[in-house]
């Protein structure tokens, strides 16, 4: 029996959240653009249609061919998906009198339908739409309403096809996980077997089959993703995995030596390469953030290529790429989503580098990577490490990068991160760091005028980095940290704290 879920993305901001909620039920799922329905539909035991910024009434509304899905595979339409199934199969969707956005209460629930098994009347849901379903197709039956939405949920008789106007994937829909469980487990009959242990067993065997007796080179970053990828590959091919940990001169203070030592104690075959001068020389005078990323990514590849030639007969380059980096999402225009920033570890290799790519974590979200790492016995200290950008401090130094600026930011960052640990705040924060701003400000130190750098501290809470909110750190901590930075780091006379959320801001400043 097929035991996977296909999520068709219509450009909703919540599509990845749908996938995360499905995975949390220990059921495997994949996201595909609505206009690229995969040919292997027989491998999916259920399909979910996402929301969308589109209106189904628009001339250019997305209209995928569902002839191989509807009535043949259990199908759930969410928001736009529900309106699509209603509008294009005989119902009627009209503009709402007012935009229906925010919390609502389910009423008139058809409790005997398995879709609403153990869902209570009055359960809170989250609405976000400007159209409403005015009438349903023939042979469709309403399953629930809200005060403002007469048709909040429905099913098509004779099919395992359902539509809901609200979003079960968001936190504000209190019983959203239960509703998804009802559809996927009780109605679609899927098994909840997608677990870290199962992933490890399956992936190790797949890696053995894929790699055979070949040698693999992996660039370690010190982060969670590359560490778990290394341990997973080591479990599959042992000493045939050759790990390279590169000092790009843009790591945190003392990180190169400390992390290299930790890796060697994990039993990995690791070589440390100090290429800091090579990176910093290439970055001299460059202030555009995308150019910085491309330079750093290019040199990483060059370093790997140099080291690969030192390992006889290496055939593969492993990367710690994870699922959010690979999802081909769609934008409001129906095309690929806009590129906010490039990822240095995603994409092809230059022609001169004759290595194939292996990505053992390519289908995992960040939190799943941590659970897999725990299953593999990776130390919690490694798994709990905050995400750190691949380009390192280069994109936390706004403007051009110099060794002097790197040294300043390393000291500031060290005081901030160590302070979070001492105050017991580190594990309450998803990601933290400091930014060196390209401005000087006037200050007074020792009765003398100063004109020195300003740094911004940033700490956010998130689950996967797709959205984030700033952390309300204690004033006492911020006060002490600011004093320490100004007193201990020459060249800095002002500290500010970033209280921007994502969106509209991003986590990093570049």
CSV table of N, CA, C and O in Angstrom, one decimal, residues 41-125:
chain,number,residue,atom,x,y,z
A,41,UNK,N,2.3,8.8,-9.2
A,41,UNK,CA,1.2,9.0,-8.3
A,41,UNK,C,0.8,7.7,-7.5
A,41,UNK,O,0.3,7.8,-6.4
A,42,UNK,N,1.2,6.6,-8.1
A,42,UNK,CA,0.9,5.3,-7.4
A,42,UNK,C,1.6,5.1,-6.1
A,42,UNK,O,1.3,4.3,-5.3
A,43,UNK,N,2.6,6.0,-5.9
A,43,UNK,CA,3.4,5.9,-4.6
A,43,UNK,C,2.8,6.7,-3.5
A,43,UNK,O,3.3,6.7,-2.4
A,44,UNK,N,1.7,7.5,-3.8
A,44,UNK,CA,1.1,8.4,-2.8
A,44,UNK,C,-0.2,7.8,-2.4
A,44,UNK,O,-1.1,7.5,-3.2
A,45,UNK,N,-0.4,7.8,-1.0
A,45,UNK,CA,-1.7,7.3,-0.5
A,45,UNK,C,-2.7,8.4,-0.2
A,45,UNK,O,-3.8,8.1,0.2
A,46,UNK,N,-2.3,9.7,-0.3
A,46,UNK,CA,-3.2,10.8,-0.1
A,46,UNK,C,-2.5,12.0,-0.8
A,46,UNK,O,-1.3,12.1,-0.9
A,47,UNK,N,-3.4,13.0,-1.1
A,47,UNK,CA,-3.0,14.2,-1.8
A,47,UNK,C,-3.6,15.4,-1.0
A,47,UNK,O,-4.8,15.3,-0.7
A,48,UNK,N,-2.8,16.5,-0.8
A,48,UNK,CA,-3.3,17.7,-0.2
A,48,UNK,C,-3.1,18.8,-1.1
A,48,UNK,O,-2.0,19.0,-1.6
A,49,UNK,N,-4.1,19.7,-1.3
A,49,UNK,CA,-4.0,20.9,-2.1
A,49,UNK,C,-3.8,22.1,-1.1
A,49,UNK,O,-4.6,22.2,-0.2
A,50,UNK,N,-2.8,22.9,-1.4
A,50,UNK,CA,-2.5,24.0,-0.4
A,50,UNK,C,-3.4,25.2,-0.7
A,50,UNK,O,-4.2,25.2,-1.6
A,51,UNK,N,-3.2,26.2,0.1
A,51,UNK,CA,-3.8,27.5,-0.1
A,51,UNK,C,-3.1,28.2,-1.2
A,51,UNK,O,-2.1,27.7,-1.8
A,52,UNK,N,-3.5,29.5,-1.4
A,52,UNK,CA,-2.9,30.2,-2.5
A,52,UNK,C,-3.2,31.7,-2.4
A,52,UNK,O,-4.3,32.0,-1.9
A,53,UNK,N,-2.4,32.6,-2.9
A,53,UNK,CA,-2.8,34.0,-2.9
A,53,UNK,C,-3.7,34.3,-4.1
A,53,UNK,O,-4.3,35.4,-4.2
A,54,UNK,N,-4.0,33.3,-5.0
A,54,UNK,CA,-4.9,33.5,-6.1
A,54,UNK,C,-6.3,33.4,-5.7
A,54,UNK,O,-6.7,32.9,-4.6
A,55,UNK,N,-7.2,33.9,-6.5
A,55,UNK,CA,-8.6,33.6,-6.5
A,55,UNK,C,-9.0,32.6,-7.5
A,55,UNK,O,-8.5,32.8,-8.7
A,56,UNK,N,-9.8,31.7,-7.2
A,56,UNK,CA,-10.3,30.7,-8.2
A,56,UNK,C,-11.1,31.4,-9.3
A,56,UNK,O,-11.3,30.8,-10.4
A,57,UNK,N,-11.5,32.6,-9.1
A,57,UNK,CA,-12.3,33.3,-10.1
A,57,UNK,C,-11.5,34.1,-11.1
A,57,UNK,O,-12.0,34.6,-12.1
A,58,UNK,N,-10.2,34.2,-10.8
A,58,UNK,CA,-9.3,34.9,-11.7
A,58,UNK,C,-9.1,34.1,-13.0
A,58,UNK,O,-9.1,32.9,-13.0
A,59,UNK,N,-8.9,34.9,-14.1
A,59,UNK,CA,-8.7,34.3,-15.4
A,59,UNK,C,-7.4,33.4,-15.4
A,59,UNK,O,-7.3,32.4,-16.1
A,60,UNK,N,-6.4,33.8,-14.6
A,60,UNK,CA,-5.2,33.1,-14.6
A,60,UNK,C,-5.0,32.2,-13.4
A,60,UNK,O,-3.9,31.8,-13.0
A,61,UNK,N,-6.2,31.8,-12.8
A,61,UNK,CA,-6.1,30.9,-11.6
A,61,UNK,C,-5.5,29.6,-12.0
A,61,UNK,O,-5.7,29.0,-13.0
A,62,UNK,N,-4.6,29.1,-11.0
A,62,UNK,CA,-4.0,27.8,-11.3
A,62,UNK,C,-5.1,26.7,-11.5
A,62,UNK,O,-6.0,26.6,-10.6
A,63,UNK,N,-5.0,25.9,-12.5
A,63,UNK,CA,-6.0,24.8,-12.8
A,63,UNK,C,-5.2,23.5,-13.2
A,63,UNK,O,-5.2,23.2,-14.3
A,64,UNK,N,-4.7,22.8,-12.2
A,64,UNK,CA,-4.0,21.6,-12.5
A,64,UNK,C,-5.0,20.5,-12.9
A,64,UNK,O,-6.2,20.5,-12.5
A,65,UNK,N,-4.5,19.5,-13.7
A,65,UNK,CA,-5.3,18.4,-14.1
A,65,UNK,C,-5.3,17.4,-13.0
A,65,UNK,O,-4.3,16.7,-12.7
A,66,UNK,N,-6.5,17.2,-12.3
A,66,UNK,CA,-6.6,16.3,-11.2
A,66,UNK,C,-7.3,15.0,-11.6
A,66,UNK,O,-7.7,14.2,-10.7
A,67,UNK,N,-7.3,14.7,-12.9
A,67,UNK,CA,-8.1,13.5,-13.3
A,67,UNK,C,-7.5,12.2,-12.8
A,67,UNK,O,-8.3,11.2,-12.7
A,68,UNK,N,-6.2,12.2,-12.5
A,68,UNK,CA,-5.6,11.0,-12.0
A,68,UNK,C,-5.6,10.9,-10.5
A,68,UNK,O,-5.1,10.0,-9.9
A,69,UNK,N,-6.2,12.0,-9.9
A,69,UNK,CA,-6.2,12.1,-8.4
A,69,UNK,C,-7.6,12.0,-7.8
A,69,UNK,O,-7.9,11.2,-7.0
A,70,UNK,N,-8.4,13.0,-8.2
A,70,UNK,CA,-9.7,13.2,-7.6
A,70,UNK,C,-10.6,11.9,-7.9
A,70,UNK,O,-10.7,11.4,-9.0
A,71,UNK,N,-11.1,11.4,-6.8
A,71,UNK,CA,-11.9,10.2,-6.9
A,71,UNK,C,-11.1,8.9,-6.9
A,71,UNK,O,-11.7,7.8,-6.8
A,72,UNK,N,-9.8,9.0,-7.0
A,72,UNK,CA,-9.0,7.8,-7.1
A,72,UNK,C,-8.0,7.7,-5.9
A,72,UNK,O,-7.7,6.6,-5.5
A,73,UNK,N,-7.6,8.9,-5.4
A,73,UNK,CA,-6.7,8.9,-4.2
A,73,UNK,C,-7.3,9.9,-3.2
A,73,UNK,O,-7.9,10.9,-3.6
A,74,UNK,N,-7.3,9.5,-1.9
A,74,UNK,CA,-7.9,10.5,-0.9
A,74,UNK,C,-7.3,11.9,-1.1
A,74,UNK,O,-6.1,12.0,-1.2
A,75,UNK,N,-8.2,12.9,-1.1
A,75,UNK,CA,-7.8,14.2,-1.5
A,75,UNK,C,-8.4,15.2,-0.5
A,75,UNK,O,-9.6,15.2,-0.2
A,76,UNK,N,-7.5,16.1,0.0
A,76,UNK,CA,-8.0,17.2,0.9
A,76,UNK,C,-7.5,18.5,0.3
A,76,UNK,O,-6.4,18.8,0.1
A,77,UNK,N,-8.5,19.4,0.1
A,77,UNK,CA,-8.3,20.8,-0.3
A,77,UNK,C,-8.3,21.7,0.9
A,77,UNK,O,-9.3,21.7,1.6
A,78,UNK,N,-7.3,22.5,1.0
A,78,UNK,CA,-7.2,23.5,2.1
A,78,UNK,C,-7.3,24.9,1.5
A,78,UNK,O,-6.5,25.3,0.7
A,79,UNK,N,-8.3,25.7,2.0
A,79,UNK,CA,-8.5,27.1,1.6
A,79,UNK,C,-8.6,27.2,0.1
A,79,UNK,O,-9.7,26.8,-0.4
A,80,UNK,N,-7.6,27.7,-0.6
A,80,UNK,CA,-7.8,27.7,-2.1
A,80,UNK,C,-8.1,26.3,-2.7
A,80,UNK,O,-8.9,26.2,-3.6
A,81,UNK,N,-7.4,25.3,-2.1
A,81,UNK,CA,-7.7,23.9,-2.6
A,81,UNK,C,-9.1,23.6,-2.4
A,81,UNK,O,-9.7,22.9,-3.3
A,82,UNK,N,-9.8,24.0,-1.3
A,82,UNK,CA,-11.2,23.7,-1.1
A,82,UNK,C,-12.0,24.5,-2.1
A,82,UNK,O,-13.0,23.9,-2.7
A,83,UNK,N,-11.7,25.7,-2.3
A,83,UNK,CA,-12.4,26.6,-3.3
A,83,UNK,C,-12.2,26.0,-4.7
A,83,UNK,O,-13.2,26.1,-5.5
A,84,UNK,N,-11.0,25.5,-5.0
A,84,UNK,CA,-10.8,25.0,-6.3
A,84,UNK,C,-11.7,23.8,-6.6
A,84,UNK,O,-12.3,23.7,-7.7
A,85,UNK,N,-11.8,22.9,-5.6
A,85,UNK,CA,-12.6,21.7,-5.8
A,85,UNK,C,-14.1,22.0,-5.9
A,85,UNK,O,-14.8,21.4,-6.6
A,86,UNK,N,-14.5,23.1,-5.2
A,86,UNK,CA,-15.9,23.5,-5.3
A,86,UNK,C,-16.2,24.2,-6.6
A,86,UNK,O,-17.1,23.8,-7.3
A,87,UNK,N,-15.3,25.2,-7.0
A,87,UNK,CA,-15.6,26.0,-8.1
A,87,UNK,C,-15.5,25.3,-9.4
A,87,UNK,O,-16.4,25.5,-10.3
A,88,UNK,N,-14.5,24.4,-9.6
A,88,UNK,CA,-14.3,23.8,-10.9
A,88,UNK,C,-15.0,22.5,-11.0
A,88,UNK,O,-14.8,21.8,-12.1
A,89,UNK,N,-15.7,22.1,-10.0
A,89,UNK,CA,-16.5,20.8,-10.1
A,89,UNK,C,-18.0,21.0,-9.9
A,89,UNK,O,-18.6,20.1,-9.4
A,90,UNK,N,-18.5,22.2,-10.2
A,90,UNK,CA,-19.9,22.4,-10.1
A,90,UNK,C,-20.5,23.3,-9.1
A,90,UNK,O,-21.7,23.5,-9.1
A,91,UNK,N,-19.6,23.8,-8.1
A,91,UNK,CA,-20.1,24.7,-7.1
A,91,UNK,C,-19.9,26.1,-7.5
A,91,UNK,O,-19.7,26.5,-8.7
A,92,UNK,N,-20.0,27.0,-6.5
A,92,UNK,CA,-19.9,28.4,-6.8
A,92,UNK,C,-19.1,29.1,-5.7
A,92,UNK,O,-19.4,29.0,-4.5
A,93,UNK,N,-18.1,29.9,-6.1
A,93,UNK,CA,-17.2,30.6,-5.2
A,93,UNK,C,-17.4,32.1,-5.5
A,93,UNK,O,-17.3,32.5,-6.7
A,94,UNK,N,-17.7,32.9,-4.5
A,94,UNK,CA,-17.9,34.4,-4.7
A,94,UNK,C,-17.0,35.2,-3.8
A,94,UNK,O,-16.5,34.6,-2.8
A,95,UNK,N,-16.8,36.5,-4.0
A,95,UNK,CA,-16.1,37.3,-3.1
A,95,UNK,C,-16.8,37.4,-1.7
A,95,UNK,O,-18.0,37.4,-1.7
A,96,UNK,N,-16.0,37.4,-0.6
A,96,UNK,CA,-16.6,37.5,0.7
A,96,UNK,C,-17.0,39.0,0.9
A,96,UNK,O,-16.5,39.9,0.3
A,97,UNK,N,-18.1,39.2,1.7
A,97,UNK,CA,-18.5,40.6,2.0
A,97,UNK,C,-17.4,41.3,2.7
A,97,UNK,O,-17.1,42.5,2.5
A,98,UNK,N,-16.7,40.6,3.6
A,98,UNK,CA,-15.5,41.1,4.2
A,98,UNK,C,-14.4,40.1,4.2
A,98,UNK,O,-14.7,38.9,4.1
A,99,UNK,N,-13.1,40.5,4.3
A,99,UNK,CA,-12.0,39.6,4.3
A,99,UNK,C,-12.1,38.7,5.6
A,99,UNK,O,-12.2,39.3,6.7
A,100,UNK,N,-12.1,37.4,5.4
A,100,UNK,CA,-12.3,36.5,6.6
A,100,UNK,C,-10.9,36.1,7.0
A,100,UNK,O,-10.3,35.2,6.4
A,101,UNK,N,-10.4,36.7,8.0
A,101,UNK,CA,-9.0,36.5,8.5
A,101,UNK,C,-9.0,36.4,10.0
A,101,UNK,O,-9.5,37.3,10.7
A,102,UNK,N,-8.4,35.4,10.5
A,102,UNK,CA,-8.2,35.3,12.0
A,102,UNK,C,-8.9,34.1,12.5
A,102,UNK,O,-9.3,33.1,11.9
A,103,UNK,N,-9.1,34.1,13.9
A,103,UNK,CA,-9.7,33.0,14.6
A,103,UNK,C,-11.2,32.9,14.3
A,103,UNK,O,-11.9,33.9,14.1
A,104,UNK,N,-11.7,31.7,14.3
A,104,UNK,CA,-13.2,31.4,14.1
A,104,UNK,C,-13.5,30.1,14.9
A,104,UNK,O,-12.6,29.4,15.3
A,105,UNK,N,-14.7,29.9,15.1
A,105,UNK,CA,-15.2,28.7,15.9
A,105,UNK,C,-16.0,27.8,14.9
A,105,UNK,O,-17.0,28.3,14.3
A,106,UNK,N,-15.7,26.5,14.9
A,106,UNK,CA,-16.5,25.6,14.1
A,106,UNK,C,-17.8,25.4,14.7
A,106,UNK,O,-17.9,25.2,16.0
A,107,UNK,N,-18.9,25.3,13.9
A,107,UNK,CA,-20.2,25.0,14.4
A,107,UNK,C,-20.9,24.0,13.5
A,107,UNK,O,-20.4,23.8,12.3
A,108,UNK,N,-21.9,23.4,13.9
A,108,UNK,CA,-22.7,22.5,13.1
A,108,UNK,C,-21.9,21.4,12.5
A,108,UNK,O,-22.0,21.0,11.4
A,109,UNK,N,-20.9,20.9,13.3
A,109,UNK,CA,-20.0,19.8,12.9
A,109,UNK,C,-20.8,18.5,12.7
A,109,UNK,O,-21.6,18.2,13.6
A,110,UNK,N,-20.5,17.8,11.6
A,110,UNK,CA,-21.1,16.5,11.4
A,110,UNK,C,-20.3,15.5,12.1
A,110,UNK,O,-19.3,14.9,11.6
A,111,UNK,N,-20.6,15.3,13.4
A,111,UNK,CA,-19.7,14.5,14.3
A,111,UNK,C,-19.5,13.1,13.8
A,111,UNK,O,-18.5,12.4,14.1
A,112,UNK,N,-20.6,12.5,13.2
A,112,UNK,CA,-20.5,11.1,12.8
A,112,UNK,C,-19.6,10.9,11.6
A,112,UNK,O,-19.2,9.7,11.3
A,113,UNK,N,-19.2,11.9,10.9
A,113,UNK,CA,-18.2,11.7,9.8
A,113,UNK,C,-16.8,11.5,10.4
A,113,UNK,O,-16.4,12.2,11.2
A,114,UNK,N,-16.1,10.5,9.9
A,114,UNK,CA,-14.8,10.2,10.4
A,114,UNK,C,-13.8,11.4,10.2
A,114,UNK,O,-12.8,11.4,10.9
A,115,UNK,N,-14.1,12.3,9.3
A,115,UNK,CA,-13.2,13.5,9.2
A,115,UNK,C,-13.2,14.3,10.4
A,115,UNK,O,-12.1,14.9,10.7
A,116,UNK,N,-14.3,14.3,11.2
A,116,UNK,CA,-14.3,15.1,12.4
A,116,UNK,C,-14.3,14.3,13.6
A,116,UNK,O,-14.8,14.7,14.7
A,117,UNK,N,-13.7,13.1,13.6
A,117,UNK,CA,-13.6,12.2,14.7
A,117,UNK,C,-12.9,12.9,15.9
A,117,UNK,O,-11.8,13.4,15.7
A,118,UNK,N,-13.5,13.0,17.0
A,118,UNK,CA,-13.0,13.6,18.2
A,118,UNK,C,-12.7,15.1,18.1
A,118,UNK,O,-11.9,15.7,18.8
A,119,UNK,N,-13.3,15.8,17.1
A,119,UNK,CA,-13.2,17.2,16.9
A,119,UNK,C,-14.4,17.8,17.6
A,119,UNK,O,-15.6,17.5,17.2
A,120,UNK,N,-14.3,18.7,18.5
A,120,UNK,CA,-15.4,19.2,19.3
A,120,UNK,C,-16.1,20.4,18.6
A,120,UNK,O,-15.4,21.2,17.9
A,121,UNK,N,-17.4,20.5,18.7
A,121,UNK,CA,-18.1,21.7,18.3
A,121,UNK,C,-17.6,22.9,19.0
A,121,UNK,O,-17.4,22.9,20.2
A,122,UNK,N,-17.3,24.0,18.3
A,122,UNK,CA,-16.8,25.2,18.9
A,122,UNK,C,-15.3,25.2,18.9
A,122,UNK,O,-14.7,26.1,19.4
A,123,UNK,N,-14.6,24.2,18.2
A,123,UNK,CA,-13.2,24.2,18.2
A,123,UNK,C,-12.7,25.4,17.4
A,123,UNK,O,-13.2,25.7,16.3
A,124,UNK,N,-11.6,26.0,17.8
A,124,UNK,CA,-11.0,27.2,17.2
A,124,UNK,C,-10.2,26.8,15.9
A,124,UNK,O,-9.4,25.9,16.0
A,125,UNK,N,-10.5,27.6,14.8
A,125,UNK,CA,-9.7,27.4,13.6
A,125,UNK,C,-9.2,28.7,13.1
A,125,UNK,O,-9.6,29.8,13.7
